Amino acid sequence: MTDSPSDAFELRQRARDALQQAHFDDLDRLLTGLEQRWLDGGSPRYGYGWLLSTLIDPAQTLPARLQQAQHWCAQQPHSPHPWVALGSLWERVASQIRSSETADLIRDAQWTGASLARDHALAAWLHAIALHPRPAFVMGKVMRLTCYLGEPRWLHQLQRGGRAELYASLQQQDPDGYASALALLAPYGAPLAELPVLPARLAQRTEDDFEYAADYWLQHALALRADDVDLLETFLYYLYPRWGGSHAQMQDFIDGPYAARLMLPQRNRLRVMKERDWLWFAPEADEEKAIAQHDNAYANLLDLHLDAPTRALVLCWWATLDYKLGRDEPEENDVRWDAARMTHACDCLVEAFALDPATVVEEGMNVLEACALFAHVEGADALFAQVLASVEMSTDSAHALAWLSAARHTGLFGFSVDTPLAARHLHRAMAMADEDEVNLSTVAANLFCDVSVPAGLHMMQQLAEGGDRRAMAAMVDLYRGRVAGRDFPAFADPAQAAAWTERAIEAGDLVAIYNRAWELSESLKHTPDPAVQRQSRAL
């Protein structure tokens, strides 16, 4: 498979069409060919793993994608590819249930619910392993998931050759907790109903293998495809201190036998990922020494021999640091920009875009938005338009699609007006926003306040009418004469504000609910009306 983005996205569309039209044999041949190139040592930017992970259109809901994958498995039961895809979707479910919160904030029911989804993923992948003569890719998937959520007890029981059970003990020990976990899993399905069959290649496992589970899966995968830098990067990530490892362990891993045969750019990618652990925590504006350390670290990383995607990644990270340090708000809504910092951020993004446009969309859109629309860095508006144009027909980024919708609706950023295309872009953005953790009402507010009032108003209305509760709350603010903390008195309309308040509350917007509850509590101080008391308690 070529590294050309246009060719890759054209191939993905062919694959999506084949899946949609139930041309499963054609799809299987395509995927088998791509996987074989990967097994032979090829590592294109857009290869087998990328295609398989993006094949089922993310504009569908996660339950709908699961159903599509399950149908694919039913139609091609002897092909490993649908089972790998199905497992990956269940992995996504596990991530959604667990959430991106830090471990100390996650409830027991979330851990249990995520484990139930994990078991579905593992069951699908064990089936794929049994079907595949060389299941290197899926072995790597198992390693990642078990590093993330641990291994299930039933898998250990199967590998020890004893009697295995799924959830009977869990139900007996904590029936209420198990019921709560089932409720979290329910939108996606029920728990595993029966134990999966253990593939023959996994039947032998020593006690050391049980103790060092990540190493066990890593060795299995590398035995089938040596020098897999993506796999080694995943293993390295789970040596971060937040996962119980240390920087010393990470360095030992990079210098050790697993990475010994990697090419220099590949080993340097591992070095980049190691440094990312501490670079992620940006210093405050008054921490001069820490700022200098971060800037020097990024400069040193860029002095390494890096492949294009990795260099683009480092540049986007440095631009993000510039953005965080370049924005100052000494008083509410009095934002000031450090011209030098923001110019450097833009320069980083220009180079990153030349190397790998997709990385700028994935890692740098917020920074680019700030450079072009808020800090008004020279040339940033042209880059913003270039980035959007480069990914218009291929991106699955809700953030980028929202801006593309605005561009196509009103002709902003040099785009021609195409109202049907604008509507399709916004529809896809809305479908993917929650899962991507993108707040589209913020995009609409930025558009309204800093680019075009009519375009921002249109997007805000479309989002609200489409059911986005945060956009409904933004409509309340708008008709109270404010957007994103700025005054727009010409839009004040108490009747519209009241109407949108009711819609936002009904949709479950927490800010609108809180505000209504506060208003009612204030009313109770002066008018102890029983009806008001009941409404206040309900809220």
GROMACS .gro file of N, CA and C in nm, residues 5-6 8-10 13 387-397 400-401 404 425:
model
   63
    5PRO      N    1  -0.140   0.979   0.073
    5PRO     CA    2  -0.272   0.990   0.139
    5PRO      C    3  -0.388   0.975   0.042
    6SER      N    4  -0.377   1.036  -0.076
    6SER     CA    5  -0.490   1.031  -0.169
    6SER      C    6  -0.517   0.887  -0.214
    8ALA      N    7  -0.437   0.617  -0.046
    8ALA     CA    8  -0.482   0.542   0.071
    8ALA      C    9  -0.630   0.565   0.096
    9PHE      N   10  -0.674   0.690   0.088
    9PHE     CA   11  -0.814   0.719   0.117
    9PHE      C   12  -0.906   0.669   0.005
   10GLU      N   13  -0.853   0.667  -0.117
   10GLU     CA   14  -0.931   0.607  -0.226
   10GLU      C   15  -0.949   0.457  -0.203
   13GLN      N   16  -1.205   0.399   0.065
   13GLN     CA   17  -1.342   0.413   0.017
   13GLN      C   18  -1.386   0.289  -0.058
  387VAL      N   19  -0.472   2.317   0.526
  387VAL     CA   20  -0.492   2.196   0.605
  387VAL      C   21  -0.633   2.142   0.585
  388LEU      N   22  -0.732   2.230   0.592
  388LEU     CA   23  -0.871   2.185   0.573
  388LEU      C   24  -0.891   2.127   0.434
  389ALA      N   25  -0.837   2.195   0.333
  389ALA     CA   26  -0.855   2.147   0.196
  389ALA      C   27  -0.788   2.011   0.175
  390SER      N   28  -0.676   1.989   0.241
  390SER     CA   29  -0.600   1.864   0.220
  390SER      C   30  -0.672   1.741   0.273
  391VAL      N   31  -0.760   1.760   0.369
  391VAL     CA   32  -0.824   1.644   0.432
  391VAL      C   33  -0.975   1.642   0.410
  392GLU      N   34  -1.027   1.731   0.326
  392GLU     CA   35  -1.172   1.747   0.317
  392GLU      C   36  -1.244   1.617   0.282
  393MET      N   37  -1.191   1.542   0.189
  393MET     CA   38  -1.262   1.424   0.142
  393MET      C   39  -1.220   1.296   0.213
  394SER      N   40  -1.140   1.310   0.318
  394SER     CA   41  -1.089   1.190   0.382
  394SER      C   42  -1.098   1.190   0.534
  395THR      N   43  -1.108   1.307   0.595
  395THR     CA   44  -1.092   1.312   0.740
  395THR      C   45  -1.211   1.255   0.816
  396ASP      N   46  -1.180   1.193   0.929
  396ASP     CA   47  -1.282   1.153   1.025
  396ASP      C   48  -1.270   1.236   1.153
  397SER      N   49  -1.211   1.354   1.142
  397SER     CA   50  -1.197   1.444   1.256
  397SER      C   51  -1.320   1.533   1.267
  400ALA      N   52  -1.217   1.911   1.243
  400ALA     CA   53  -1.191   1.960   1.108
  400ALA      C   54  -1.318   1.967   1.025
  401LEU      N   55  -1.405   1.867   1.040
  401LEU     CA   56  -1.529   1.867   0.962
  401LEU      C   57  -1.619   1.983   0.998
  404LEU      N   58  -1.482   2.273   0.811
  404LEU     CA   59  -1.510   2.254   0.669
  404LEU      C   60  -1.656   2.284   0.639
  425HIS      N   61  -2.087   1.753   0.592
  425HIS     CA   62  -1.973   1.769   0.684
  425HIS      C   63  -2.021   1.786   0.828
   0.00000   0.00000   0.00000
